[in-house]
Short mmCIF file of C-alpha atoms in Angstrom, two decimals:
data_model
loop_
_atom_site.label_atom_id
_atom_site.label_comp_id
_atom_site.label_asym_id
_atom_site.label_seq_id
_atom_site.Cartn_x
_atom_site.Cartn_y
_atom_site.Cartn_z
CA MET H 1 21.58 75.78 138.73
CA VAL H 2 22.46 77.54 141.96
CA ASN H 3 25.86 79.18 141.82
CA LYS H 4 28.11 77.71 144.53
CA ILE H 5 31.23 79.67 143.56
CA TYR H 6 32.09 82.75 145.63
CA ASN H 7 34.84 85.30 145.04
CA ASP H 8 36.56 85.09 148.38
CA ALA H 9 36.25 83.68 151.90
CA LEU H 10 34.59 86.74 153.45
CA THR H 11 31.91 86.83 150.73
CA ALA H 12 31.30 83.08 151.07
CA LEU H 13 30.85 83.44 154.85
CA ASP H 14 28.40 86.34 154.45
CA GLY H 15 25.26 85.81 156.53
CA LEU H 16 26.52 82.59 158.13
CA LEU H 17 28.51 83.78 161.14
CA PHE H 18 27.02 84.53 164.57
CA ASP H 19 28.36 84.63 168.12
CA GLY H 20 28.13 81.30 169.96
CA MET H 21 28.02 79.20 166.79
CA THR H 22 29.66 75.82 166.22
CA ILE H 23 32.25 75.46 163.47
CA MET H 24 33.85 72.25 162.21
CA ALA H 25 37.28 72.77 160.68
CA GLY H 26 39.07 70.08 158.63
CA GLY H 27 42.78 69.39 158.80
CA PHE H 28 45.35 67.37 160.74
CA GLY H 29 47.97 69.55 162.37
CA LEU H 30 48.58 72.22 159.74
CA CYS H 31 47.99 69.77 156.87
CA GLY H 32 44.83 70.30 154.83
CA ILE H 33 43.49 73.21 156.89
CA PRO H 34 41.09 75.81 155.42
CA GLU H 35 43.58 78.68 155.71
CA ASN H 36 41.52 81.30 153.92
CA TYR H 37 38.32 80.68 155.87
CA ILE H 38 40.20 80.74 159.19
CA THR H 39 41.68 84.14 158.34
CA ALA H 40 38.28 85.47 157.27
CA ILE H 41 36.64 84.21 160.49
CA ARG H 42 39.40 85.87 162.50
CA ASN H 43 38.81 89.14 160.63
CA SER H 44 35.03 88.91 161.12
CA GLY H 45 35.45 89.14 164.92
CA VAL H 46 32.73 86.52 165.57
CA LYS H 47 33.16 85.16 169.10
CA ASN H 48 32.20 82.50 171.67
CA LEU H 49 32.86 79.85 169.06
CA THR H 50 32.75 76.13 169.65
CA VAL H 51 35.30 74.70 167.24
CA ILE H 52 35.39 71.01 166.38
CA SER H 53 38.78 70.16 164.91
CA ASN H 54 41.33 67.41 165.53
CA ASN H 55 43.95 69.97 166.58
CA CYS H 56 44.07 73.69 167.27
CA GLY H 57 46.85 74.87 164.99
CA ILE H 58 50.06 76.36 166.37
CA ASP H 59 50.64 79.67 168.16
CA ASP H 60 50.70 81.85 165.05
CA PHE H 61 48.98 79.78 162.35
CA GLY H 62 45.84 77.78 161.65
CA LEU H 63 43.19 77.80 164.39
CA GLY H 64 45.83 79.24 166.74
CA LEU H 65 44.93 82.59 165.12
CA LEU H 66 41.40 82.36 166.60
CA LEU H 67 42.84 81.52 170.01
CA ASN H 68 45.08 84.57 169.93
CA SER H 69 42.06 86.77 169.21
CA ASN H 70 40.05 85.07 172.02
CA GLN H 71 37.24 84.07 169.64
CA ILE H 72 37.07 80.43 170.77
CA LYS H 73 35.01 79.46 173.82
CA LYS H 74 35.35 75.68 173.50
CA MET H 75 37.45 73.20 171.52
CA VAL H 76 36.45 69.64 170.69
CA SER H 77 39.72 67.93 169.70
CA SER H 78 41.86 64.83 170.10
CA TYR H 79 45.28 66.47 170.45
CA VAL H 80 46.27 70.05 171.22
CA GLY H 81 49.91 69.63 172.25
CA GLU H 82 51.45 71.97 169.67
CA ASN H 83 50.06 75.18 171.06
CA LYS H 84 51.36 77.21 174.05
CA LYS H 85 48.57 79.79 173.91
CA PHE H 86 46.13 76.90 174.24
CA GLU H 87 47.79 75.76 177.48
CA GLU H 88 47.68 79.29 178.87
CA LEU H 89 43.97 79.81 178.10
CA TYR H 90 43.01 76.33 179.26
CA LEU H 91 44.85 76.48 182.58
CA SER H 92 43.41 79.94 183.33
CA GLY H 93 39.90 78.59 182.69
CA GLU H 94 39.24 80.89 179.73
CA LEU H 95 38.92 77.99 177.31
CA GLU H 96 36.76 74.87 177.56
CA LEU H 97 38.12 71.66 176.17
CA GLU H 98 36.45 68.37 175.29
CA PHE H 99 38.87 65.62 174.38
CA ASN H 100 37.67 62.93 172.01
CA PRO H 101 39.71 59.93 170.92
CA GLN H 102 40.68 60.64 167.32
CA GLY H 103 38.68 57.77 165.82
CA THR H 104 35.67 58.62 167.96
CA LEU H 105 35.87 62.24 166.79
CA ALA H 106 35.96 61.15 163.14
CA GLU H 107 33.06 58.74 163.62
CA ARG H 108 30.96 61.31 165.53
CA CYS H 109 31.32 63.64 162.53
CA ARG H 110 30.56 60.82 160.10
CA ALA H 111 27.47 59.89 162.14
CA GLY H 112 26.36 63.55 162.21
CA GLY H 113 26.53 63.71 158.44
CA ALA H 114 24.93 60.31 157.93
CA GLY H 115 21.82 60.87 160.07
CA ILE H 116 22.94 58.46 162.79
CA PRO H 117 22.28 60.05 166.21
CA ALA H 118 24.67 57.81 168.19
CA PHE H 119 26.80 54.68 167.98
CA TYR H 120 28.63 52.25 170.27
CA THR H 121 32.40 51.85 170.41
CA LYS H 122 34.97 50.00 172.51
CA THR H 123 37.31 52.98 172.33
CA GLY H 124 37.69 54.54 175.79
CA VAL H 125 35.89 51.83 177.79
CA GLY H 126 37.15 51.99 181.40
CA THR H 127 38.77 55.41 180.91
CA MET H 128 37.66 58.92 181.87
CA ILE H 129 36.25 59.26 178.34
CA ALA H 130 33.51 56.81 179.41
CA ASP H 131 32.41 58.94 182.40
CA LYS H 132 28.65 59.57 182.37
CA LYS H 133 28.25 57.72 179.06
CA GLU H 134 25.72 54.97 178.53
CA THR H 135 27.24 51.51 178.14
CA LYS H 136 25.86 48.39 176.52
CA ILE H 137 27.09 44.81 176.24
CA PHE H 138 27.24 43.19 172.79
CA ASN H 139 28.47 39.57 172.51
CA GLY H 140 29.83 39.74 176.04
CA GLU H 141 31.89 42.90 175.48
CA THR H 142 31.22 46.37 176.91
CA TYR H 143 30.83 49.35 174.57
CA ILE H 144 30.16 53.02 175.25
CA MET H 145 27.65 55.18 173.42
CA GLU H 146 28.97 58.21 171.58
CA THR H 147 26.66 60.80 170.05
CA ALA H 148 26.82 62.41 166.61
CA LEU H 149 28.34 65.84 166.01
CA LYS H 150 26.94 68.50 163.72
CA ALA H 151 28.01 72.07 163.08
CA ASP H 152 26.39 75.31 161.98
CA ILE H 153 29.08 75.47 159.32
CA SER H 154 31.89 73.18 158.24
CA ILE H 155 34.97 74.68 156.64
CA VAL H 156 37.07 72.24 154.62
CA LYS H 157 40.10 72.36 152.35
CA ALA H 158 40.30 70.29 149.17
CA TRP H 159 42.74 70.21 146.28
CA LYS H 160 40.28 70.59 143.41
CA SER H 161 36.61 71.29 142.93
CA ASP H 162 34.34 71.55 139.94
CA ASN H 163 31.52 74.11 139.65
CA ASP H 164 29.14 71.71 141.41
CA GLY H 165 31.35 71.31 144.46
CA ASN H 166 32.55 67.79 143.75
CA LEU H 167 35.82 67.64 145.67
CA ILE H 168 39.15 65.86 145.36
CA TYR H 169 41.70 65.99 148.15
CA ARG H 170 45.44 65.47 147.86
CA LYS H 171 47.49 62.89 149.84
CA THR H 172 47.25 63.17 153.66
CA ALA H 173 45.64 66.62 153.38
CA ARG H 174 42.37 64.66 153.11
CA ASN H 175 42.19 63.59 156.81
CA PHE H 176 39.06 64.97 158.57
CA ASN H 177 37.89 67.10 155.63
CA PRO H 178 35.52 64.57 153.96
CA VAL H 179 33.66 63.60 157.17
CA MET H 180 33.39 67.20 158.31
CA ALA H 181 32.08 68.21 154.88
CA THR H 182 29.09 65.94 155.50
CA ALA H 183 28.29 67.26 158.99
CA GLY H 184 27.90 71.01 158.43
CA ARG H 185 24.42 72.48 158.04
CA ILE H 186 26.24 74.66 155.51
CA THR H 187 29.58 73.38 154.20
CA LEU H 188 32.13 75.76 152.73
CA ALA H 189 35.01 74.32 150.74
CA GLU H 190 38.17 76.12 149.74
CA VAL H 191 40.31 74.65 147.00
CA GLU H 192 43.49 75.27 145.08
CA SER H 193 41.74 75.17 141.72
CA ILE H 194 38.18 75.11 140.41
CA VAL H 195 37.61 73.32 137.09
CA ASN H 196 34.55 73.07 134.87
CA THR H 197 32.03 70.42 135.77
CA GLY H 198 32.83 67.30 133.74
CA GLU H 199 36.59 67.73 133.96
CA LEU H 200 37.00 65.62 137.10
CA ASP H 201 36.80 61.83 136.78
CA PRO H 202 33.42 60.90 138.34
CA ASP H 203 34.95 57.66 139.61
CA ASN H 204 37.50 59.59 141.65
CA ILE H 205 35.42 62.17 143.52
CA HIS H 206 36.07 62.02 147.29
CA THR H 207 33.25 64.35 148.41
CA PRO H 208 30.18 64.50 146.16
CA GLY H 209 28.89 68.04 145.65
CA VAL H 210 25.62 67.37 147.48
CA TYR H 211 27.51 68.03 150.71
CA VAL H 212 29.11 71.28 149.53
CA HIS H 213 27.20 74.57 149.47
CA ARG H 214 29.79 77.27 148.91
CA ILE H 215 33.19 77.11 147.21
CA ILE H 216 36.11 79.48 146.88
CA GLN H 217 39.46 79.21 145.22
CA GLY H 218 41.86 80.26 147.98
CA ASP H 219 43.85 83.46 147.37
CA SER H 220 47.07 81.78 148.37
CA TYR H 221 48.22 78.78 150.36
CA GLU H 222 51.04 79.04 152.81
CA LYS H 223 50.84 75.27 153.61
CA ARG H 224 53.20 75.60 156.51
CA ILE H 225 55.14 72.45 157.46
CA GLU H 226 54.96 71.69 161.18
CA ARG H 227 57.91 69.27 161.45
CA GLU H 228 60.25 69.30 158.52
CA THR H 229 62.05 65.95 158.46
CA THR H 230 64.29 64.82 155.62
CA SER H 231 66.54 61.88 154.84
CA ASP H 232 69.32 64.11 153.44
CA MET L 1 74.22 46.83 181.24
CA ALA L 2 70.90 46.83 179.53
CA TRP L 3 69.57 47.13 176.00
CA THR L 4 70.30 50.32 174.06
CA ARG L 5 67.46 52.03 172.19
CA ASP L 6 68.60 50.27 169.00
CA LYS L 7 68.57 46.88 170.75
CA MET L 8 65.09 47.61 172.11
CA CYS L 9 63.88 48.44 168.61
CA GLN L 10 65.52 45.30 167.23
CA ARG L 11 63.70 43.25 169.85
CA ALA L 12 60.42 44.98 168.97
CA ALA L 13 61.02 44.19 165.29
CA LEU L 14 60.90 40.46 166.19
CA GLU L 15 57.16 40.96 166.71
CA LEU L 16 56.72 41.84 163.02
CA GLN L 17 55.57 39.21 160.54
CA ASP L 18 55.48 39.12 156.76
CA GLY L 19 52.26 40.71 155.51
CA PHE L 20 51.52 42.57 158.73
CA TYR L 21 49.73 45.94 158.77
CA VAL L 22 51.34 47.93 161.57
CA ASN L 23 50.82 51.27 163.32
CA LEU L 24 53.89 52.71 165.06
CA GLY L 25 53.42 55.35 167.77
CA ILE L 26 55.31 58.62 168.04
CA GLY L 27 58.85 58.54 169.49
CA MET L 28 60.89 55.35 169.88
CA PRO L 29 58.23 53.09 168.28
CA THR L 30 58.67 55.02 165.00
CA LEU L 31 62.31 53.87 164.92
CA VAL L 32 61.26 50.21 164.73
CA ALA L 33 60.63 50.87 161.01
CA ASN L 34 64.43 50.94 160.59
CA PHE L 35 64.70 47.32 161.80
CA VAL L 36 62.23 45.53 159.53
CA PRO L 37 64.13 42.41 158.36
CA GLN L 38 65.16 42.38 154.71
CA GLY L 39 62.68 40.56 152.50
CA MET L 40 59.84 41.00 155.00
CA ASN L 41 56.88 42.96 153.72
CA VAL L 42 55.35 45.13 156.45
CA THR L 43 52.84 47.87 155.61
CA LEU L 44 52.94 50.88 157.94
CA GLN L 45 49.76 52.80 158.66
CA SER L 46 49.67 56.44 159.67
CA GLU L 47 46.37 57.21 161.33
CA ASN L 48 46.02 60.64 159.72
CA GLY L 49 45.14 58.72 156.56
CA MET L 50 47.81 56.63 154.86
CA LEU L 51 48.80 53.00 154.36
CA GLY L 52 52.24 52.25 152.97
CA MET L 53 54.15 55.04 154.69
CA GLY L 54 57.58 55.67 153.17
CA PRO L 55 60.77 57.06 154.75
CA PHE L 56 61.54 60.75 155.34
CA PRO L 57 61.86 62.48 151.94
CA LYS L 58 64.85 64.14 150.31
CA ARG L 59 64.74 67.89 150.82
CA GLN L 60 63.71 68.54 147.19
CA ASP L 61 60.73 66.17 147.61
CA LEU L 62 59.27 67.80 150.76
CA ASP L 63 55.48 67.97 150.40
CA PRO L 64 53.32 69.81 152.98
CA ASP L 65 50.36 67.62 151.92
CA LEU L 66 52.24 64.47 152.95
CA ILE L 67 52.84 64.04 156.68
CA ASN L 68 52.61 61.28 159.28
CA ALA L 69 50.62 61.27 162.53
CA GLY L 70 53.59 62.95 164.27
CA LYS L 71 53.22 65.82 161.71
CA GLN L 72 56.60 64.94 160.18
CA THR L 73 57.08 65.11 156.42
CA ILE L 74 57.28 61.63 154.87
CA SER L 75 57.31 60.02 151.42
CA GLU L 76 55.10 57.83 149.29
CA LEU L 77 55.75 54.22 148.18
CA PRO L 78 54.37 52.42 145.11
CA GLU L 79 51.85 50.64 147.37
CA SER L 80 50.74 53.78 149.24
CA VAL L 81 47.03 54.51 149.71
CA TYR L 82 45.35 57.62 151.13
CA PHE L 83 41.98 57.76 152.90
CA ASP L 84 40.06 59.93 155.33
CA SER L 85 40.14 59.83 159.14
CA SER L 86 36.93 57.84 159.39
CA ASP L 87 38.27 55.09 157.11
CA SER L 88 41.57 55.18 158.97
CA PHE L 89 39.91 54.41 162.28
CA SER L 90 37.61 51.81 160.72
CA MET L 91 40.80 49.89 159.95
CA ILE L 92 41.96 50.37 163.52
CA ARG L 93 38.71 49.91 165.43
CA GLY L 94 37.53 47.11 163.15
CA HIS L 95 40.45 44.77 164.01
CA HIS L 96 42.08 44.99 160.57
CA MET L 97 45.45 46.14 161.89
CA ASP L 98 47.78 43.38 163.09
CA LEU L 99 50.07 45.24 165.45
CA SER L 100 50.56 48.56 167.18
CA ILE L 101 53.78 49.53 168.98
CA LEU L 102 53.30 52.41 171.44
CA GLY L 103 55.09 54.19 174.26
CA ALA L 104 53.71 54.30 177.81
CA LEU L 105 53.82 56.24 181.07
CA GLN L 106 52.57 53.28 183.13
CA VAL L 107 51.51 49.67 182.52
CA ALA L 108 49.73 47.74 185.27
CA GLN L 109 50.11 44.04 186.04
CA ASN L 110 46.62 43.39 184.60
CA GLY L 111 47.52 45.00 181.25
CA ASP L 112 45.97 48.42 181.90
CA LEU L 113 47.77 51.17 180.00
CA ALA L 114 48.27 54.88 180.82
CA ASN L 115 50.05 56.86 178.12
CA TRP L 116 48.21 60.10 177.39
CA MET L 117 47.90 62.43 180.36
CA ILE L 118 49.59 63.63 183.55
CA PRO L 119 46.99 65.56 185.57
CA GLY L 120 48.14 68.98 186.70
CA LYS L 121 50.64 69.22 183.87
CA MET L 122 49.71 70.22 180.35
CA VAL L 123 47.17 67.89 178.91
CA LYS L 124 47.95 67.29 175.26
CA GLY L 125 45.27 64.76 174.40
CA MET L 126 45.07 61.09 173.51
CA GLY L 127 45.12 61.48 169.73
CA GLY L 128 44.51 58.00 168.31
CA ALA L 129 45.97 56.01 171.22
CA MET L 130 42.64 54.96 172.79
CA ASP L 131 41.31 53.77 169.43
CA LEU L 132 44.52 51.86 168.68
CA VAL L 133 44.59 49.93 171.96
CA ALA L 134 40.85 49.19 171.69
CA GLY L 135 40.99 47.84 168.15
CA VAL L 136 44.41 46.60 167.01
CA LYS L 137 44.94 42.82 167.30
CA LYS L 138 48.21 43.02 169.25
CA VAL L 139 49.46 45.92 171.38
CA VAL L 140 53.18 46.08 172.18
CA ILE L 141 54.57 48.69 174.57
CA LEU L 142 58.13 49.87 173.94
CA MET L 143 59.47 52.04 176.78
CA GLU L 144 62.26 52.64 179.27
CA HIS L 145 61.81 50.37 182.28
CA VAL L 146 61.67 53.25 184.78
CA ALA L 147 60.64 56.92 184.62
CA LYS L 148 63.14 59.81 184.62
CA ASP L 149 62.92 59.95 188.44
CA ASN L 150 63.69 56.19 188.51
CA SER L 151 60.18 55.28 189.67
CA PRO L 152 58.79 52.04 188.20
CA LYS L 153 56.58 52.30 185.12
CA ILE L 154 55.39 48.69 185.39
CA VAL L 155 53.10 48.95 188.41
CA GLU L 156 50.45 47.11 190.45
CA SER L 157 47.81 49.51 189.26
CA CYS L 158 48.02 52.68 187.18
CA THR L 159 47.78 55.96 189.08
CA LEU L 160 47.57 58.00 185.86
CA PRO L 161 44.40 58.25 183.71
CA LEU L 162 43.98 55.12 181.59
CA THR L 163 44.22 54.81 177.84
CA GLY L 164 42.66 51.34 177.95
CA GLN L 165 41.82 48.52 180.35
CA GLY L 166 43.69 45.22 180.04
CA VAL L 167 44.85 46.09 176.54
CA VAL L 168 48.61 45.39 176.63
CA ASP L 169 49.94 42.12 175.14
CA LEU L 170 53.71 42.64 175.46
CA ILE L 171 56.12 45.11 177.11
CA ILE L 172 59.66 45.60 175.83
CA THR L 173 61.96 47.72 178.02
CA ASP L 174 65.70 48.29 178.25
CA LEU L 175 65.77 45.59 180.97
CA GLY L 176 63.64 42.82 179.50
CA VAL L 177 60.38 41.58 178.01
CA PHE L 178 57.05 40.85 179.73
CA ASN L 179 53.99 39.23 178.22
CA PHE L 180 50.37 39.08 179.31
CA VAL L 181 48.27 35.92 179.23
CA ASP L 182 44.65 36.38 180.40
CA ASN L 183 45.68 39.76 181.86
CA ASN L 184 48.46 38.20 183.98
CA ILE L 185 51.97 39.52 183.56
CA SER L 186 55.08 37.32 183.19
CA LEU L 187 58.72 38.18 182.70
CA ILE L 188 59.81 36.17 179.64
CA GLU L 189 63.22 37.61 178.67
CA LEU L 190 66.10 39.44 180.34
CA ALA L 191 68.15 42.06 178.46
CA ASP L 192 71.93 41.63 178.14
CA ASP L 193 73.62 41.33 181.55
CA VAL L 194 70.39 42.11 183.44
CA THR L 195 69.53 39.96 186.45
CA LEU L 196 66.20 39.00 187.97
CA ASP L 197 67.16 41.20 190.92
CA ASP L 198 67.62 44.21 188.61
CA ILE L 199 64.10 43.64 187.31
CA SER L 200 62.57 43.13 190.76
CA MET L 201 64.16 46.29 192.14
CA ASN L 202 62.82 48.40 189.27
CA THR L 203 59.35 46.91 188.88
CA GLY L 204 56.28 47.82 190.93
CA ALA L 205 54.12 44.97 189.63
CA LYS L 206 53.86 41.42 190.95
CA PHE L 207 54.96 39.25 188.02
CA GLU L 208 55.58 35.61 187.27
CA VAL L 209 58.89 34.49 185.81
CA ASN L 210 58.77 32.33 182.67
CA LEU L 211 62.24 32.73 181.18
CA ASN L 212 62.95 30.44 178.24
#
């Protein structure tokens, strides 16, 4: 049995990083982001990255850290409104940006992981998202063709893993992590705890270990809250 | 006089029906959740991956793993379900959601919607808005009747980049309610103490009048 467990993020990333690579990063806002891998990638100094992620963190946390260090060349995202540094880099032309509707982004990742090169969707028909995209009529309705996304590596955050990389996520921290886990040529998961294989209920695995190549238990999790709202 | 924000939300809540699965957009649409009639069972979806969204939590129950699509902390209900982003948009794109209430920058008289981008200013992104208007059975727009500079938001044709073509079913503003039948707009209700003249002066679209 190949050992999938690594001591820390830097060790797990060893041999995988190169300038100009494409990285998929799970998470929605700051919820369910692979904090430890992001820090390790920042420390590695790898640059000209294309990062596929729904958002781009905030100014001083999450993927915002890689913006501050000018390691990102292009973002593929659905919403980047929480980040001033992003605005600055984008308006000065230092950062490329490809907007995808959120559901289209999720499905492009799913397709990438499922061996489907492209699919048709009604989302974005008649908008600038449809520019230069092939269209086709099904049952009298127009659809646009969207292509699959794949990445050199996917970095995802789960709640628990076993030794085989079977993953369970927690609450809305699941978000993009499962689809991105399927679409990395190498997928690295970081989790809050690793248990022995057999301890997780096989009926309740969200990401089967076949998709997961390297696993770490994160050193610590800040789990920063973006908008604290209470009923008190 | 016109409708207050609360009155607008109350009017929007009349579009809810027992058993509906509903997605509420960020901003004023979120407040419609406070006006669900007692005894009516409405399940709220949050497109980051939850059905059965509960209210904001007590401080001691704050959970960073539990947020809504506006990145606000929320709570869980007995009927809550979690799923991934792909599943979430299968529900939306696949016509399983009954109703979405969203804000808008502009709505055109043919039902075109612009609500995600102002060129030249910061471009934040469409998030899930394009998927919602393409896939949810009924799309209701809840917005102020005019922009901050008093320019009409209900227009002949949108000048801002579109979110979807001919996708709007109903508009609720502080001045009244418009519906769309076969992509033709009609004024169907006036807000308190609002006249037809008030509407005409503040509306850029050509609309029919079908007041009950």
